[in-house]
Structure formats: C-alpha cells, structure tokens
Amino acid sequence: MSIHNENIRRVTTQRLMEMKKRGEKISMLTAYDYTMGNIVDNAGIDIILVGDSASNVMCGHTTTLPITLDQMIFLAKSVVRGVKRALVVVDMPFGSYQGNSKEALASAIRIMKETHCDCLKLEGGEEIIESVKRILSAGIPVMGHLGLMPQSINKYGSYTVRAQKEAEAEKLMRDAHLLEEAGCSGIVLEKIPAKLAKQVASELTIPVIGIGAGNGVDGQVLVLHDMIGLTQDFSPRFLRRYANLQEIMNEAIEHYVADVKSGDFPSDMEQY
Ligand code: KIV
C-alpha cells in the first residue's frame, strides 16, 4: 500500500479484521472518479469500491458485462489519486479472471501496478477459486462477492433475491468458507435473505459486507450515485436515499440556462 501522508492512518485489510473482531461496523461506498473518491474519503468512509457498476452508472450499459479492464483501470487510477485514508478495492471486470487463472493473475497484476489500489474483488466461489488462489499467491489482497452476482445475469436471467432455496443457500455457505480458507480479506454478500447473511458473518472470521443482506453482517455497501439520488430509476427495497442530488442539480442547471438566456449571467462582477 502506498502511504501518501504519514499523518493519516490508512485503512488496511488488517484493520478491517480488527474492526470485525471488536464489533465495529464497516462502511463502504462506490466511487468512479477523482472528485467523488475525494469527497467520499474526506467524509470518513472505510472502503471505496471502484465497482464494475460503473458500466451501468457511468457508461449507461444495461449490465456490468461490457466494461473492460482498460476502462476499470482508467477509473481506478482517478479514484486512487483522490483518496488518502480509505482502502480502495477495484472490481475485476467480466472476462478478466474467469476460466483461466494465469490470465486472472495477469489482469490482477495490471490493475495493481497501474492503479496502486489496495485490493481486488471477484464474483463467485468454487468456480473461480483457482483464480482467487493464484492472485492471492502474488500477495494481492482479494475480496469475494457472493449472492447476486451481476456478472452472471445471463445465467440467472433476473436480479431477484438469491439463495432463498436451501440448495443455493448451502452452496453459498460452502463458497464463503472456501473463500475464507483460500485467504480472502472479506466477502460482499449481495441481495440474499438477512438470516443467511447473518449466519455467514457469524461463521466467518473475515469481514462480511452486505448490500441488500440485512443488518446482521459486519458492514454495508451501497452504490454512491443511488444513495445520494443522482440516479432515480433504480429503487430496490434495500436502498436508502440520503439526498436527492438529481433534483438539486436540475434546479441549478435550469437556473443557469435561464440566466444565460436572459443575459443575467455573467454580471459585471463576473467578467474581466
Ligand atoms: O459494482 C458494484 O458496485 C458492486 C456493489 C454493488 C457491491 O459490486
């Protein structure tokens, strides 16, 4: 991890483990650019995720599948420049780690070398465990992601709650243990029953961060643009909107357009 300012105690994967041990909840949000990364970091977040949800939020795609390794690296580099304290986790995009663990390691090394982030996140359990192990063997911290895995949307066909049936819940629990035993630093659980998520968090010693997984886990993650109301078309039950920035921006932009049209902007004081 690069220490830019020695006065700031950075969040590390070890510190996250300590937080879990003492029962301190972990806060995590996404960011995809320098300015947002800087704002979120200054507000005291523990983990910043450069999520592949950038494919939806930043690029307007309907799934996370199209975003490329080069695009994720570009976004992550920008975020890392704005962050002094939080742990920066970067999503490995679809196609950069599944199927071939050597290619997975090559993708992981590129992300680490070029972005200077702290940790990588991969979706899946048993199916990708060879990739996870190979990446970990290079000393790169890994966070798992189970439950709703948006990169597998074409396999499941919908974004509904996962692991409601016993067989899927059992597999999720097995995968969670597998990821912990391999050496992962944490796991994100997306959109699964709260009872199951609580059970996973209590059986594992590594931090379990939930999104739509209830309050019995070790921390929470949300997509920043959703929780501050920049996006309005996505309203799952688990989302709490803390602001309506889309409304504030609309008002400001309409005001600006009106001022330009009327000739009110710029004033004498706003010119040279
Ligand atoms: O890409 C992302 O934003 C994520 C979160 C939803 C956890 O993976």
mmCIF file of C-alpha atoms and ligand atoms in Angstrom:
data_model
loop_
_atom_site.group_PDB
_atom_site.id
_atom_site.type_symbol
_atom_site.label_atom_id
_atom_site.label_comp_id
_atom_site.label_asym_id
_atom_site.label_seq_id
_atom_site.Cartn_x
_atom_site.Cartn_y
_atom_site.Cartn_z
ATOM 1 C CA MET A 1 0.000 0.000 0.000
ATOM 2 C CA SER A 2 1.325 3.466 -0.853
ATOM 3 C CA ILE A 3 1.395 5.881 2.082
ATOM 4 C CA HIS A 4 0.972 9.411 0.673
ATOM 5 C CA ASN A 5 0.640 11.179 4.010
ATOM 6 C CA GLU A 6 2.263 9.724 7.113
ATOM 7 C CA ASN A 7 -0.118 11.607 9.424
ATOM 8 C CA ILE A 8 -3.125 9.711 8.125
ATOM 9 C CA ARG A 9 -3.646 6.174 9.380
ATOM 10 C CA ARG A 10 -4.830 4.320 6.321
ATOM 11 C CA VAL A 11 -7.456 1.601 6.390
ATOM 12 C CA THR A 12 -5.829 -1.750 5.640
ATOM 13 C CA THR A 13 -7.247 -5.245 5.277
ATOM 14 C CA GLN A 14 -5.744 -5.997 8.725
ATOM 15 C CA ARG A 15 -7.607 -3.048 10.235
ATOM 16 C CA LEU A 16 -10.856 -4.362 8.750
ATOM 17 C CA MET A 17 -10.257 -7.685 10.518
ATOM 18 C CA GLU A 18 -9.691 -5.802 13.808
ATOM 19 C CA MET A 19 -12.919 -3.857 13.235
ATOM 20 C CA LYS A 20 -14.825 -7.102 12.814
ATOM 21 C CA LYS A 21 -13.244 -8.539 15.983
ATOM 22 C CA ARG A 22 -14.307 -5.592 18.097
ATOM 23 C CA GLY A 23 -17.764 -5.370 16.500
ATOM 24 C CA GLU A 24 -17.197 -2.026 14.745
ATOM 25 C CA LYS A 25 -19.324 -1.852 11.580
ATOM 26 C CA ILE A 26 -17.524 -1.213 8.291
ATOM 27 C CA SER A 27 -18.784 1.447 5.843
ATOM 28 C CA MET A 28 -18.237 1.058 2.109
ATOM 29 C CA LEU A 29 -19.390 3.088 -0.929
ATOM 30 C CA THR A 30 -18.560 3.107 -4.621
ATOM 31 C CA ALA A 31 -16.694 5.875 -6.442
ATOM 32 C CA TYR A 32 -15.597 6.007 -10.060
ATOM 33 C CA ASP A 33 -13.636 9.265 -10.352
ATOM 34 C CA TYR A 34 -11.166 11.543 -8.556
ATOM 35 C CA THR A 35 -13.681 14.102 -7.273
ATOM 36 C CA MET A 36 -16.174 11.597 -5.878
ATOM 37 C CA GLY A 37 -13.378 9.456 -4.426
ATOM 38 C CA ASN A 38 -12.010 12.535 -2.667
ATOM 39 C CA ILE A 39 -15.428 13.599 -1.286
ATOM 40 C CA VAL A 40 -16.261 10.095 -0.029
ATOM 41 C CA ASP A 41 -12.801 9.664 1.527
ATOM 42 C CA ASN A 42 -12.949 13.034 3.296
ATOM 43 C CA ALA A 43 -16.337 12.077 4.753
ATOM 44 C CA GLY A 44 -14.671 9.171 6.574
ATOM 45 C CA ILE A 45 -15.673 6.068 4.632
ATOM 46 C CA ASP A 46 -13.687 2.882 5.423
ATOM 47 C CA ILE A 47 -13.692 1.242 1.966
ATOM 48 C CA ILE A 48 -14.121 2.764 -1.501
ATOM 49 C CA LEU A 49 -15.157 0.313 -4.197
ATOM 50 C CA VAL A 50 -14.372 1.118 -7.799
ATOM 51 C CA GLY A 51 -17.250 -1.120 -8.799
ATOM 52 C CA ASP A 52 -17.966 -2.521 -12.212
ATOM 53 C CA SER A 53 -21.391 -0.938 -11.612
ATOM 54 C CA ALA A 54 -19.567 1.901 -13.416
ATOM 55 C CA SER A 55 -20.693 0.011 -16.509
ATOM 56 C CA ASN A 56 -24.292 0.996 -15.638
ATOM 57 C CA VAL A 57 -23.801 4.246 -13.738
ATOM 58 C CA MET A 58 -21.004 5.863 -15.750
ATOM 59 C CA CYS A 59 -21.391 4.261 -19.190
ATOM 60 C CA GLY A 60 -25.172 3.685 -19.431
ATOM 61 C CA HIS A 61 -24.957 -0.037 -20.195
ATOM 62 C CA THR A 62 -27.812 -2.263 -19.001
ATOM 63 C CA THR A 63 -25.401 -4.791 -17.411
ATOM 64 C CA THR A 64 -21.909 -4.826 -15.902
ATOM 65 C CA LEU A 65 -20.605 -7.127 -18.637
ATOM 66 C CA PRO A 66 -19.363 -4.639 -21.259
ATOM 67 C CA ILE A 67 -16.927 -2.641 -19.102
ATOM 68 C CA THR A 68 -13.321 -3.524 -19.981
ATOM 69 C CA LEU A 69 -10.129 -3.994 -17.987
ATOM 70 C CA ASP A 70 -8.658 -0.830 -19.557
ATOM 71 C CA GLN A 71 -11.756 1.175 -18.589
ATOM 72 C CA MET A 72 -11.701 -0.128 -14.993
ATOM 73 C CA ILE A 73 -8.009 0.754 -14.751
ATOM 74 C CA PHE A 74 -8.660 4.293 -16.023
ATOM 75 C CA LEU A 75 -11.425 4.834 -13.424
ATOM 76 C CA ALA A 76 -9.470 3.238 -10.563
ATOM 77 C CA LYS A 77 -6.367 5.372 -11.233
ATOM 78 C CA SER A 78 -8.518 8.504 -10.952
ATOM 79 C CA VAL A 79 -10.143 7.370 -7.695
ATOM 80 C CA VAL A 80 -6.842 6.387 -6.060
ATOM 81 C CA ARG A 81 -5.441 9.891 -6.728
ATOM 82 C CA GLY A 82 -8.258 11.367 -4.625
ATOM 83 C CA VAL A 83 -8.042 9.014 -1.640
ATOM 84 C CA LYS A 84 -5.806 9.437 1.419
ATOM 85 C CA ARG A 85 -7.372 7.168 4.048
ATOM 86 C CA ALA A 86 -9.870 4.609 2.762
ATOM 87 C CA LEU A 87 -8.993 1.143 1.472
ATOM 88 C CA VAL A 88 -9.543 1.190 -2.303
ATOM 89 C CA VAL A 89 -10.992 -2.032 -3.738
ATOM 90 C CA VAL A 90 -11.303 -2.496 -7.510
ATOM 91 C CA ASP A 91 -13.717 -4.889 -9.219
ATOM 92 C CA MET A 92 -12.117 -7.238 -11.723
ATOM 93 C CA PRO A 93 -14.369 -6.897 -14.780
ATOM 94 C CA PHE A 94 -16.195 -9.734 -16.520
ATOM 95 C CA GLY A 95 -13.825 -11.764 -18.705
ATOM 96 C CA SER A 96 -10.646 -10.758 -16.889
ATOM 97 C CA TYR A 97 -10.459 -13.640 -14.377
ATOM 98 C CA GLN A 98 -12.934 -16.457 -15.150
ATOM 99 C CA GLY A 99 -11.771 -19.706 -16.707
ATOM 100 C CA ASN A 100 -8.020 -19.205 -16.746
ATOM 101 C CA SER A 101 -6.166 -18.469 -13.515
ATOM 102 C CA LYS A 102 -2.968 -17.379 -15.304
ATOM 103 C CA GLU A 103 -4.898 -14.751 -17.225
ATOM 104 C CA ALA A 104 -6.608 -13.791 -13.969
ATOM 105 C CA LEU A 105 -3.235 -13.176 -12.346
ATOM 106 C CA ALA A 106 -2.036 -11.152 -15.349
ATOM 107 C CA SER A 107 -5.199 -8.974 -15.151
ATOM 108 C CA ALA A 108 -4.779 -8.586 -11.392
ATOM 109 C CA ILE A 109 -1.123 -7.550 -11.698
ATOM 110 C CA ARG A 110 -2.041 -4.960 -14.339
ATOM 111 C CA ILE A 111 -4.678 -3.441 -12.038
ATOM 112 C CA MET A 112 -2.324 -3.365 -9.044
ATOM 113 C CA LYS A 113 0.673 -1.947 -10.982
ATOM 114 C CA GLU A 114 -1.252 0.678 -12.927
ATOM 115 C CA THR A 115 -3.786 1.885 -10.335
ATOM 116 C CA HIS A 116 -1.982 1.473 -6.972
ATOM 117 C CA CYS A 117 -5.241 0.268 -5.419
ATOM 118 C CA ASP A 118 -5.236 -1.914 -2.290
ATOM 119 C CA CYS A 119 -7.429 -4.927 -3.023
ATOM 120 C CA LEU A 120 -9.388 -6.629 -5.829
ATOM 121 C CA LYS A 121 -12.942 -8.004 -5.805
ATOM 122 C CA LEU A 122 -14.054 -11.047 -7.825
ATOM 123 C CA GLU A 123 -17.542 -12.541 -8.183
ATOM 124 C CA GLY A 124 -18.003 -16.254 -7.457
ATOM 125 C CA GLY A 125 -16.944 -19.140 -5.230
ATOM 126 C CA GLU A 126 -15.849 -22.630 -6.215
ATOM 127 C CA GLU A 127 -15.964 -21.825 -9.968
ATOM 128 C CA ILE A 128 -13.232 -19.176 -9.672
ATOM 129 C CA ILE A 129 -11.291 -20.472 -6.679
ATOM 130 C CA GLU A 130 -8.176 -21.287 -8.757
ATOM 131 C CA SER A 131 -8.049 -17.674 -9.945
ATOM 132 C CA VAL A 132 -8.561 -16.405 -6.399
ATOM 133 C CA LYS A 133 -5.729 -18.607 -5.073
ATOM 134 C CA ARG A 134 -3.325 -17.621 -7.846
ATOM 135 C CA ILE A 135 -3.975 -13.910 -7.320
ATOM 136 C CA LEU A 136 -3.541 -14.317 -3.556
ATOM 137 C CA SER A 137 -0.262 -16.196 -4.146
ATOM 138 C CA ALA A 138 1.155 -12.994 -5.642
ATOM 139 C CA GLY A 139 0.448 -11.130 -2.394
ATOM 140 C CA ILE A 140 -2.584 -9.323 -3.779
ATOM 141 C CA PRO A 141 -5.488 -8.984 -1.310
ATOM 142 C CA VAL A 142 -8.804 -10.323 -2.615
ATOM 143 C CA MET A 143 -12.396 -9.688 -1.588
ATOM 144 C CA GLY A 144 -15.044 -12.218 -2.646
ATOM 145 C CA HIS A 145 -18.572 -11.466 -3.855
ATOM 146 C CA LEU A 146 -21.436 -13.981 -3.452
ATOM 147 C CA GLY A 147 -25.230 -13.966 -3.679
ATOM 148 C CA LEU A 148 -26.477 -11.808 -6.520
ATOM 149 C CA MET A 149 -23.529 -11.658 -8.915
ATOM 150 C CA PRO A 150 -24.388 -9.158 -11.673
ATOM 151 C CA GLN A 151 -21.678 -10.537 -13.993
ATOM 152 C CA SER A 152 -23.716 -13.790 -14.133
ATOM 153 C CA ILE A 153 -27.009 -12.081 -15.056
ATOM 154 C CA ASN A 154 -27.277 -14.102 -18.278
ATOM 155 C CA LYS A 155 -27.114 -17.354 -16.291
ATOM 156 C CA TYR A 156 -29.896 -16.340 -13.865
ATOM 157 C CA GLY A 157 -31.984 -14.030 -16.063
ATOM 158 C CA SER A 158 -33.042 -11.644 -13.292
ATOM 159 C CA TYR A 159 -31.778 -9.516 -10.407
ATOM 160 C CA THR A 160 -34.093 -11.098 -7.795
ATOM 161 C CA VAL A 161 -33.085 -12.150 -4.271
ATOM 162 C CA ARG A 162 -30.643 -15.081 -4.326
ATOM 163 C CA ALA A 163 -30.134 -18.137 -2.107
ATOM 164 C CA GLN A 164 -33.738 -18.373 -0.939
ATOM 165 C CA LYS A 165 -33.828 -22.119 -1.573
ATOM 166 C CA GLU A 166 -31.868 -24.485 0.654
ATOM 167 C CA ALA A 167 -29.541 -25.875 -2.017
ATOM 168 C CA GLU A 168 -28.431 -22.407 -3.145
ATOM 169 C CA ALA A 169 -28.047 -21.240 0.464
ATOM 170 C CA GLU A 170 -25.877 -24.279 1.258
ATOM 171 C CA LYS A 171 -23.694 -23.643 -1.780
ATOM 172 C CA LEU A 172 -23.294 -20.002 -0.785
ATOM 173 C CA MET A 173 -22.186 -21.026 2.706
ATOM 174 C CA ARG A 174 -19.685 -23.545 1.263
ATOM 175 C CA ASP A 175 -18.335 -20.901 -1.134
ATOM 176 C CA ALA A 176 -17.964 -18.375 1.697
ATOM 177 C CA HIS A 177 -15.875 -20.857 3.712
ATOM 178 C CA LEU A 178 -13.838 -21.725 0.615
ATOM 179 C CA LEU A 179 -13.011 -18.060 0.033
ATOM 180 C CA GLU A 180 -12.045 -17.559 3.678
ATOM 181 C CA GLU A 181 -9.840 -20.681 3.665
ATOM 182 C CA ALA A 182 -8.146 -19.515 0.461
ATOM 183 C CA GLY A 183 -7.134 -16.307 2.255
ATOM 184 C CA CYS A 184 -9.621 -13.661 1.121
ATOM 185 C CA SER A 185 -9.764 -10.448 3.162
ATOM 186 C CA GLY A 186 -13.532 -10.126 3.101
ATOM 187 C CA ILE A 187 -16.702 -11.019 1.238
ATOM 188 C CA VAL A 188 -19.510 -8.910 -0.220
ATOM 189 C CA LEU A 189 -22.944 -10.558 0.021
ATOM 190 C CA GLU A 190 -25.498 -9.088 -2.371
ATOM 191 C CA LYS A 191 -29.284 -9.412 -2.130
ATOM 192 C CA ILE A 192 -29.740 -12.552 -0.036
ATOM 193 C CA PRO A 193 -32.014 -13.262 2.967
ATOM 194 C CA ALA A 194 -30.851 -11.411 6.100
ATOM 195 C CA LYS A 195 -30.927 -14.597 8.179
ATOM 196 C CA LEU A 196 -28.497 -16.386 5.856
ATOM 197 C CA ALA A 197 -26.191 -13.353 5.645
ATOM 198 C CA LYS A 198 -26.085 -13.142 9.459
ATOM 199 C CA GLN A 199 -25.183 -16.815 9.650
ATOM 200 C CA VAL A 200 -22.342 -16.347 7.109
ATOM 201 C CA ALA A 201 -20.984 -13.372 9.077
ATOM 202 C CA SER A 202 -21.082 -15.314 12.344
ATOM 203 C CA GLU A 203 -19.326 -18.383 10.900
ATOM 204 C CA LEU A 204 -16.508 -16.433 9.190
ATOM 205 C CA THR A 205 -13.652 -14.563 10.819
ATOM 206 C CA ILE A 206 -13.173 -12.260 7.793
ATOM 207 C CA PRO A 207 -15.453 -9.204 7.383
ATOM 208 C CA VAL A 208 -18.738 -9.766 5.553
ATOM 209 C CA ILE A 209 -20.126 -6.638 3.886
ATOM 210 C CA GLY A 210 -23.751 -6.649 2.781
ATOM 211 C CA ILE A 211 -25.843 -4.926 0.134
ATOM 212 C CA GLY A 212 -29.459 -5.934 0.495
ATOM 213 C CA ALA A 213 -28.325 -8.567 3.012
ATOM 214 C CA GLY A 214 -29.720 -7.143 6.246
ATOM 215 C CA ASN A 215 -28.169 -5.809 9.418
ATOM 216 C CA GLY A 216 -26.531 -8.930 10.820
ATOM 217 C CA VAL A 217 -23.350 -8.561 8.764
ATOM 218 C CA ASP A 218 -20.103 -6.702 9.545
ATOM 219 C CA GLY A 219 -20.657 -3.717 7.255
ATOM 220 C CA GLN A 220 -22.723 -2.187 4.474
ATOM 221 C CA VAL A 221 -22.040 -1.107 0.907
ATOM 222 C CA LEU A 222 -24.189 0.975 -1.457
ATOM 223 C CA VAL A 223 -23.676 2.474 -4.886
ATOM 224 C CA LEU A 224 -22.896 6.159 -4.215
ATOM 225 C CA HIS A 225 -24.935 7.517 -7.139
ATOM 226 C CA ASP A 226 -28.009 5.649 -5.866
ATOM 227 C CA MET A 227 -27.689 6.665 -2.197
ATOM 228 C CA ILE A 228 -27.220 10.376 -2.966
ATOM 229 C CA GLY A 229 -30.067 10.350 -5.507
ATOM 230 C CA LEU A 230 -28.049 11.166 -8.619
ATOM 231 C CA THR A 231 -29.745 8.127 -10.154
ATOM 232 C CA GLN A 232 -33.513 7.847 -9.693
ATOM 233 C CA ASP A 233 -34.542 4.932 -11.891
ATOM 234 C CA PHE A 234 -33.231 2.229 -9.520
ATOM 235 C CA SER A 235 -35.216 1.804 -6.293
ATOM 236 C CA PRO A 236 -34.734 -1.623 -4.729
ATOM 237 C CA ARG A 237 -36.121 -2.143 -1.213
ATOM 238 C CA PHE A 238 -32.620 -2.216 0.317
ATOM 239 C CA LEU A 239 -31.669 1.237 -0.973
ATOM 240 C CA ARG A 240 -31.862 4.195 1.429
ATOM 241 C CA ARG A 241 -31.588 7.546 -0.388
ATOM 242 C CA TYR A 242 -29.742 10.061 1.777
ATOM 243 C CA ALA A 243 -30.146 13.006 -0.613
ATOM 244 C CA ASN A 244 -31.804 13.997 -3.854
ATOM 245 C CA LEU A 245 -28.882 15.434 -5.791
ATOM 246 C CA GLN A 246 -30.628 14.960 -9.114
ATOM 247 C CA GLU A 247 -33.276 17.487 -8.045
ATOM 248 C CA ILE A 248 -30.636 19.900 -6.738
ATOM 249 C CA MET A 249 -28.650 19.614 -9.993
ATOM 250 C CA ASN A 250 -31.759 20.046 -12.135
ATOM 251 C CA GLU A 251 -32.672 23.244 -10.295
ATOM 252 C CA ALA A 252 -29.134 24.616 -10.570
ATOM 253 C CA ILE A 253 -28.857 23.820 -14.289
ATOM 254 C CA GLU A 254 -32.315 25.234 -15.094
ATOM 255 C CA HIS A 255 -31.379 28.388 -13.198
ATOM 256 C CA TYR A 256 -28.100 28.666 -15.165
ATOM 257 C CA VAL A 257 -29.859 28.124 -18.521
ATOM 258 C CA ALA A 258 -32.412 30.838 -17.631
ATOM 259 C CA ASP A 259 -29.636 33.255 -16.562
ATOM 260 C CA VAL A 260 -27.701 32.680 -19.817
ATOM 261 C CA LYS A 261 -30.841 33.125 -21.945
ATOM 262 C CA SER A 262 -31.874 36.305 -20.136
ATOM 263 C CA GLY A 263 -28.370 37.787 -20.243
ATOM 264 C CA ASP A 264 -28.228 37.911 -16.422
ATOM 265 C CA PHE A 265 -25.054 35.767 -16.465
ATOM 266 C CA PRO A 266 -22.278 36.858 -16.462
ATOM 267 C CA SER A 267 -22.692 40.099 -14.479
ATOM 268 C CA ASP A 268 -20.207 42.993 -14.438
ATOM 269 C CA MET A 269 -18.512 41.343 -11.451
ATOM 270 C CA GLU A 270 -18.124 38.062 -13.329
ATOM 271 C CA GLN A 271 -16.084 39.417 -16.240
ATOM 272 C CA TYR A 272 -12.620 40.984 -16.835
HETATM 273 O O1 KIV B 1 -20.056 -2.998 -8.705
HETATM 274 C C1 KIV B 1 -20.545 -2.673 -7.614
HETATM 275 O O2 KIV B 1 -20.924 -1.514 -7.367
HETATM 276 C C2 KIV B 1 -20.680 -3.709 -6.592
HETATM 277 C C3 KIV B 1 -21.505 -3.371 -5.393
HETATM 278 C C4 KIV B 1 -22.940 -3.429 -5.730
HETATM 279 C C5 KIV B 1 -21.157 -4.211 -4.234
HETATM 280 O O3 KIV B 1 -20.179 -4.771 -6.744
#
